[in-house]
JSON list of C-alpha atoms in Angstrom, two decimals:
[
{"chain": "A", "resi": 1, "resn": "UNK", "atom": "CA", "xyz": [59.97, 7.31, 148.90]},
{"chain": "A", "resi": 2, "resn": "UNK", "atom": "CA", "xyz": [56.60, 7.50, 150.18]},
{"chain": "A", "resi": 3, "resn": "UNK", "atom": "CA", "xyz": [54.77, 4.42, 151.61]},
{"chain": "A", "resi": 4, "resn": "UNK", "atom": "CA", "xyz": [50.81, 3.98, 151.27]},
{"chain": "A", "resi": 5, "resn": "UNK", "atom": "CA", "xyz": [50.99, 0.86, 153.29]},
{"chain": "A", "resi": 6, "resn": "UNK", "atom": "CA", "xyz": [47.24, -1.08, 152.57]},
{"chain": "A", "resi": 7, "resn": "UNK", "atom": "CA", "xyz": [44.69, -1.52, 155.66]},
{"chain": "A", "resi": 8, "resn": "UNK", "atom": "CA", "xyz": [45.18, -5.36, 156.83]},
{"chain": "A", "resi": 9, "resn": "UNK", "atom": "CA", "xyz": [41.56, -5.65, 157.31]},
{"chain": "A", "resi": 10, "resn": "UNK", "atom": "CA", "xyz": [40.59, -5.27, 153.87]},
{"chain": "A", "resi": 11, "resn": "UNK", "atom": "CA", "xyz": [41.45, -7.54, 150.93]},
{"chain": "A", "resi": 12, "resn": "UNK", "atom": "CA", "xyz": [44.62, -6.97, 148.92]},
{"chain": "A", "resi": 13, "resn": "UNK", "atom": "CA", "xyz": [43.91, -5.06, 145.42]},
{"chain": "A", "resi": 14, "resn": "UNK", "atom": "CA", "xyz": [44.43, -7.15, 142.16]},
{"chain": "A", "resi": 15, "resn": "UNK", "atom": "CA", "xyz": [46.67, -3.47, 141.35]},
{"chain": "A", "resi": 16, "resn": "UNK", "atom": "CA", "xyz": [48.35, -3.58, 144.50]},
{"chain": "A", "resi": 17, "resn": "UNK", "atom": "CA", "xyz": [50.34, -6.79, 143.13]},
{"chain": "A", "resi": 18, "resn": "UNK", "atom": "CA", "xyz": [50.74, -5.13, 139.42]},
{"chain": "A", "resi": 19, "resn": "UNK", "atom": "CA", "xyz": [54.20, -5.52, 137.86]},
{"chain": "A", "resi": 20, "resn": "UNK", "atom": "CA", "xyz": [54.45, -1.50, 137.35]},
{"chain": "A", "resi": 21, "resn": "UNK", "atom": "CA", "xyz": [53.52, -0.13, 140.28]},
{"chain": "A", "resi": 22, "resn": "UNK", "atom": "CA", "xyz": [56.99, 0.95, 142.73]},
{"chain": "A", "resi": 23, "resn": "UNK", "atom": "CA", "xyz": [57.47, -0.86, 145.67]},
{"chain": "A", "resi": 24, "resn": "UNK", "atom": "CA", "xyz": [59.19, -0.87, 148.85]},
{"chain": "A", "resi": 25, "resn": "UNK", "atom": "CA", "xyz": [61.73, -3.81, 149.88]},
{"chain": "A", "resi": 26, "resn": "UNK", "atom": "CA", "xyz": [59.16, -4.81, 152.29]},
{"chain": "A", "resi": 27, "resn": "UNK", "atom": "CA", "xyz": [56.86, -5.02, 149.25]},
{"chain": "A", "resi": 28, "resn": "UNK", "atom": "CA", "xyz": [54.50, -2.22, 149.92]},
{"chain": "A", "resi": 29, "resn": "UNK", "atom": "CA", "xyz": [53.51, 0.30, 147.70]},
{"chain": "A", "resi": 30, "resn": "UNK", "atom": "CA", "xyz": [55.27, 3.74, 146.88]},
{"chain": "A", "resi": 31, "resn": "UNK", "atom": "CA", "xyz": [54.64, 6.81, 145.21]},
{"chain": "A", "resi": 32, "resn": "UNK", "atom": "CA", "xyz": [57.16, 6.89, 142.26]},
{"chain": "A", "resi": 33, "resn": "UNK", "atom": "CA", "xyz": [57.16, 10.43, 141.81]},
{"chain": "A", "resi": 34, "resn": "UNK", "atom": "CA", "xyz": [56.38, 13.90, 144.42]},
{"chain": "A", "resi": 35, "resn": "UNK", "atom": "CA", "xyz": [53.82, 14.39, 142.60]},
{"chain": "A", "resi": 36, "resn": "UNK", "atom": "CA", "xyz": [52.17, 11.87, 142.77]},
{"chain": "A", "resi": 37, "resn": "UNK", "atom": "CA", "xyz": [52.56, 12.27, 146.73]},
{"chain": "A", "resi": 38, "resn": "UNK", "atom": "CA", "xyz": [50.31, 15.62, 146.35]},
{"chain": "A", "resi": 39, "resn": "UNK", "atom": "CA", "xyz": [47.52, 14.51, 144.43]},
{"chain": "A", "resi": 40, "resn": "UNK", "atom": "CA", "xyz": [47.44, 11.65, 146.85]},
{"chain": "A", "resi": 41, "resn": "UNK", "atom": "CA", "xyz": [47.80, 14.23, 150.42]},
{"chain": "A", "resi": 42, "resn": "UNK", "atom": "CA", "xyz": [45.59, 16.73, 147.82]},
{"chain": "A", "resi": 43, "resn": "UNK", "atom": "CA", "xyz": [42.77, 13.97, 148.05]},
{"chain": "A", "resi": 44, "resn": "UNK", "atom": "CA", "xyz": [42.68, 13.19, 151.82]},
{"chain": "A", "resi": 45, "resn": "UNK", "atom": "CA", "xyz": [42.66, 16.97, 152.65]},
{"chain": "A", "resi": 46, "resn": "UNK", "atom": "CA", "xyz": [39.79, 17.75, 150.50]},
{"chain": "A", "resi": 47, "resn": "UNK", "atom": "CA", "xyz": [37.85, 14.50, 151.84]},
{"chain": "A", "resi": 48, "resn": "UNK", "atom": "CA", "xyz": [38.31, 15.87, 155.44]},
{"chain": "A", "resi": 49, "resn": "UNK", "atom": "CA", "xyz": [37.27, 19.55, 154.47]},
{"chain": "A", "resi": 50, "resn": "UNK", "atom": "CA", "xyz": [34.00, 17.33, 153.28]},
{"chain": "A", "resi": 51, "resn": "UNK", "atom": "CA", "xyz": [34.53, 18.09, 150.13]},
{"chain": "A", "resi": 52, "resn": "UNK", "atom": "CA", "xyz": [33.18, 14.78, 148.98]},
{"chain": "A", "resi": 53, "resn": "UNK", "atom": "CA", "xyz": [32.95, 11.50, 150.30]},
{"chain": "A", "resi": 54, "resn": "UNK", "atom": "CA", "xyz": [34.75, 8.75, 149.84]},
{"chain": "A", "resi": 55, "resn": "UNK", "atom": "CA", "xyz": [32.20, 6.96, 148.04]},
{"chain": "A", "resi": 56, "resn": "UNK", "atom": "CA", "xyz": [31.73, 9.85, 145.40]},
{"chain": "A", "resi": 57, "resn": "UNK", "atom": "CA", "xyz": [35.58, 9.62, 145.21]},
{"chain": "A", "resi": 58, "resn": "UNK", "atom": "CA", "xyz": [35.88, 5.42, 144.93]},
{"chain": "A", "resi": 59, "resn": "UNK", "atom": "CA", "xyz": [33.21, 6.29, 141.86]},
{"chain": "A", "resi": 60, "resn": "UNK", "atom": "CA", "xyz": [34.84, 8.95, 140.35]},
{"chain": "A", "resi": 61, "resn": "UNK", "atom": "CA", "xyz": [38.83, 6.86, 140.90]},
{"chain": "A", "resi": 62, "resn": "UNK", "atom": "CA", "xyz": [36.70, 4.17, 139.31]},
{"chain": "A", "resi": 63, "resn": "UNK", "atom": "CA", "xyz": [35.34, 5.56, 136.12]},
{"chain": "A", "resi": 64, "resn": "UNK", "atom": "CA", "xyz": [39.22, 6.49, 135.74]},
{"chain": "A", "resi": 65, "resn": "UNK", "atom": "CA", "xyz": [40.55, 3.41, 136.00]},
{"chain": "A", "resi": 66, "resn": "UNK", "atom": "CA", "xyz": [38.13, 1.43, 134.10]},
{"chain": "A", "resi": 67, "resn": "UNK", "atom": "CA", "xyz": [37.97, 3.65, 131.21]},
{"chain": "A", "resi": 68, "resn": "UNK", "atom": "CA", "xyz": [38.91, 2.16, 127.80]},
{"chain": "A", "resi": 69, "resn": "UNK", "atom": "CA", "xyz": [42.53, 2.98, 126.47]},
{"chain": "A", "resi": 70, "resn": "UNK", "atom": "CA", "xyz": [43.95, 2.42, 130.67]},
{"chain": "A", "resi": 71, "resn": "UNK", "atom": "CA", "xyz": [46.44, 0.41, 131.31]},
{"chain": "A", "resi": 72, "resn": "UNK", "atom": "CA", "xyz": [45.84, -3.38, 133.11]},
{"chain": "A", "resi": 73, "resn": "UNK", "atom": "CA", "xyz": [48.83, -3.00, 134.52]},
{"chain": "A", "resi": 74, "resn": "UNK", "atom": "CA", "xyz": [47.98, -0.14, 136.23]},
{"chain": "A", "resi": 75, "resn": "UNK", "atom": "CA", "xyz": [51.17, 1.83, 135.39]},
{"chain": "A", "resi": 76, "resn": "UNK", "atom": "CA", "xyz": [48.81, 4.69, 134.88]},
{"chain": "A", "resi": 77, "resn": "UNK", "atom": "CA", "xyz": [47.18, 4.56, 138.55]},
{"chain": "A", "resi": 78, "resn": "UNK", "atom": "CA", "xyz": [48.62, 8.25, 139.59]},
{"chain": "A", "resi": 79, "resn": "UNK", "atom": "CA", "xyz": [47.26, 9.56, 136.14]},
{"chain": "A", "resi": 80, "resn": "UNK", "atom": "CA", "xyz": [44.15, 8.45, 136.43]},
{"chain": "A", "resi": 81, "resn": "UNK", "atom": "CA", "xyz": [44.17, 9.14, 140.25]},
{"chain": "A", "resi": 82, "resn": "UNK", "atom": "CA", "xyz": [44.62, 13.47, 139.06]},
{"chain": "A", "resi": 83, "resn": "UNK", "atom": "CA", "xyz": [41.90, 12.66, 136.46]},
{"chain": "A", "resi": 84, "resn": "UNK", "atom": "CA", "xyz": [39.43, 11.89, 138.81]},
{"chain": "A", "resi": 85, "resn": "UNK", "atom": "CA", "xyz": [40.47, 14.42, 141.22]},
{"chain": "A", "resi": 86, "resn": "UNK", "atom": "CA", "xyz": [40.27, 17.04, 138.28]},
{"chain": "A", "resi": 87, "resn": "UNK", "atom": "CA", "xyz": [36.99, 15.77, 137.52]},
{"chain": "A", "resi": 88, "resn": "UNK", "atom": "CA", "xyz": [35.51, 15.80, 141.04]},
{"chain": "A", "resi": 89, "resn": "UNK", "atom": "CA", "xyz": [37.21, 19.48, 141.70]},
{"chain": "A", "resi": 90, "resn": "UNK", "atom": "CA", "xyz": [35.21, 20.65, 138.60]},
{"chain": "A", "resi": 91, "resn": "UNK", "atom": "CA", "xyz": [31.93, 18.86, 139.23]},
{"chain": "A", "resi": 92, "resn": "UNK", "atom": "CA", "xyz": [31.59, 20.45, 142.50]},
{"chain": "A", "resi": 93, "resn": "UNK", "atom": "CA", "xyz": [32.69, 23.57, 141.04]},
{"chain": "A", "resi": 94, "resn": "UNK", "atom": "CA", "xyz": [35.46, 24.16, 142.95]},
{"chain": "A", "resi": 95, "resn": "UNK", "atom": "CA", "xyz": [37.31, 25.21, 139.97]},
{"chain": "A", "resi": 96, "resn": "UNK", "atom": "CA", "xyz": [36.36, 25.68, 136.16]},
{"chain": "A", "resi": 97, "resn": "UNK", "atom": "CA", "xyz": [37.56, 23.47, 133.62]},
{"chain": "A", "resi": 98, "resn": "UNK", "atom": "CA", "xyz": [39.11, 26.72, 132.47]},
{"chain": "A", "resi": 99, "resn": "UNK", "atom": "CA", "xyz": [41.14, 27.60, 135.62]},
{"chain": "A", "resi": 100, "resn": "UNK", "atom": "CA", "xyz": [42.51, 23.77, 135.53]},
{"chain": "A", "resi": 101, "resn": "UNK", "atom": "CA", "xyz": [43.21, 23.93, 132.07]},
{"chain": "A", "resi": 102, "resn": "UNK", "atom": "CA", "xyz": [45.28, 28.05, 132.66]},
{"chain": "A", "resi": 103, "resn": "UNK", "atom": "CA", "xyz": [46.95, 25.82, 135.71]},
{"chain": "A", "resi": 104, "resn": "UNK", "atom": "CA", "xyz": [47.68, 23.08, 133.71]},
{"chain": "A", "resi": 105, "resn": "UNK", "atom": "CA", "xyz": [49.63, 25.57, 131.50]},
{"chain": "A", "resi": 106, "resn": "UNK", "atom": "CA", "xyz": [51.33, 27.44, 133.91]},
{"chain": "A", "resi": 107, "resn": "UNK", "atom": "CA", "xyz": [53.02, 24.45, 135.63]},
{"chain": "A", "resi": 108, "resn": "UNK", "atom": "CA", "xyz": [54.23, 23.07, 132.01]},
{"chain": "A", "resi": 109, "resn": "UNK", "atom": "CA", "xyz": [55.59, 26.79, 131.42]},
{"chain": "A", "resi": 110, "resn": "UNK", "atom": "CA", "xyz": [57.07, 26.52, 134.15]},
{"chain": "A", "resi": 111, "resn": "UNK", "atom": "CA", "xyz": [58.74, 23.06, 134.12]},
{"chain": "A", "resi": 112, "resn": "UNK", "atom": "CA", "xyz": [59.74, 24.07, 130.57]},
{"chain": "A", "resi": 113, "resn": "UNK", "atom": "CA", "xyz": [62.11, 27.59, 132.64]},
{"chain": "A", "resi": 114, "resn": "UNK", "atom": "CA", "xyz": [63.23, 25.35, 135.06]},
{"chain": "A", "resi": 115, "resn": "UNK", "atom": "CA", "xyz": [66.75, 24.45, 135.04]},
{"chain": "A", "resi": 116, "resn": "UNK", "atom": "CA", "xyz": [67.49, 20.73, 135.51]},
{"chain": "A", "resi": 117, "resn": "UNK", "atom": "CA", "xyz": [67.86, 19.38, 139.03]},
{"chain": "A", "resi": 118, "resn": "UNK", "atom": "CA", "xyz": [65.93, 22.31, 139.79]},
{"chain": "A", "resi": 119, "resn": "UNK", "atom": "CA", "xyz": [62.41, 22.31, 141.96]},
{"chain": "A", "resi": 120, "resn": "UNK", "atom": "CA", "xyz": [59.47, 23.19, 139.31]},
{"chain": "A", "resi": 121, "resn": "UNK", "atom": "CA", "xyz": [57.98, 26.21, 141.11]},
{"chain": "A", "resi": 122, "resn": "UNK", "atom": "CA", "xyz": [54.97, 28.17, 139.62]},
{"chain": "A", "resi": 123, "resn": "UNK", "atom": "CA", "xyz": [57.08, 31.13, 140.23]},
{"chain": "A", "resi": 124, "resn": "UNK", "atom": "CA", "xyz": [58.65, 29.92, 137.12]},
{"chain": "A", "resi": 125, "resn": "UNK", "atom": "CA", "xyz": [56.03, 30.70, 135.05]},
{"chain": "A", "resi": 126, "resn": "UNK", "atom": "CA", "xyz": [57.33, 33.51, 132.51]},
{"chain": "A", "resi": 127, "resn": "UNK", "atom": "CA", "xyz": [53.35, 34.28, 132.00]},
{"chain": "A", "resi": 128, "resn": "UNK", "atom": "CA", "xyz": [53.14, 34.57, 135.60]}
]
């Protein structure tokens, strides 16, 4: 698994101690899934293209998290974590809502032709 190991200097996140988030034995967190790994690398690259800043991305990871129906527990960090990207990718029109939705698609067409135990590759895609 991936570590995201927390900066020291700053104070430890009330979701950094939730129940449902993976940890490492040392007690730091872990991405659960690859995926989650990518939107998280996906994130970083597009901040230091200058994409956006960091503040526009707290705010945007923000309105995520504290929208109603979320989890406390923050088992859903990752999903909202893609949400917010999504939302920031099509704000700044770096992609339609369209082109993420036809995306969207493609990768669950895909997963769907994949055989188990297999890597999900867009190349999958029958539509493709």
């Amino acid at each position: 698994m991936n570590t995201l190991r927390s900066t020291p200097a700053l104070p430890r996140s009330p979701l950094l101690a939730s129940a449902e988030l993976p940890k490492s034995r040392e007690g730091d967190p872990v991405f659960a899934e690859p995926w989650q790994a990518v939107a998280f690398a996906m994130t970083v690259r597009l901040h230091e293209q200058g994409v956006f800043s960091w503040s526009e991305w707290a705010e945007a990871l923000s309105a995520e998290l504290y929208k109603p129906g979320r989890r406390a527990d923050g088992s859903d960090y990752y999903d909202c974590w893609v949400a917010a990207l999504s939302r920031l990718v099509t704000e700044l029109s770096i992609a339609s809502g369209l082109e993420l939705e036809a995306l969207v698609g493609s990768w669950q067409r895909a997963a769907e032709a994949t055989p188990h135990g297999t890597p999900i590759a867009l190349a999958n895609d029958p539509l493709r």
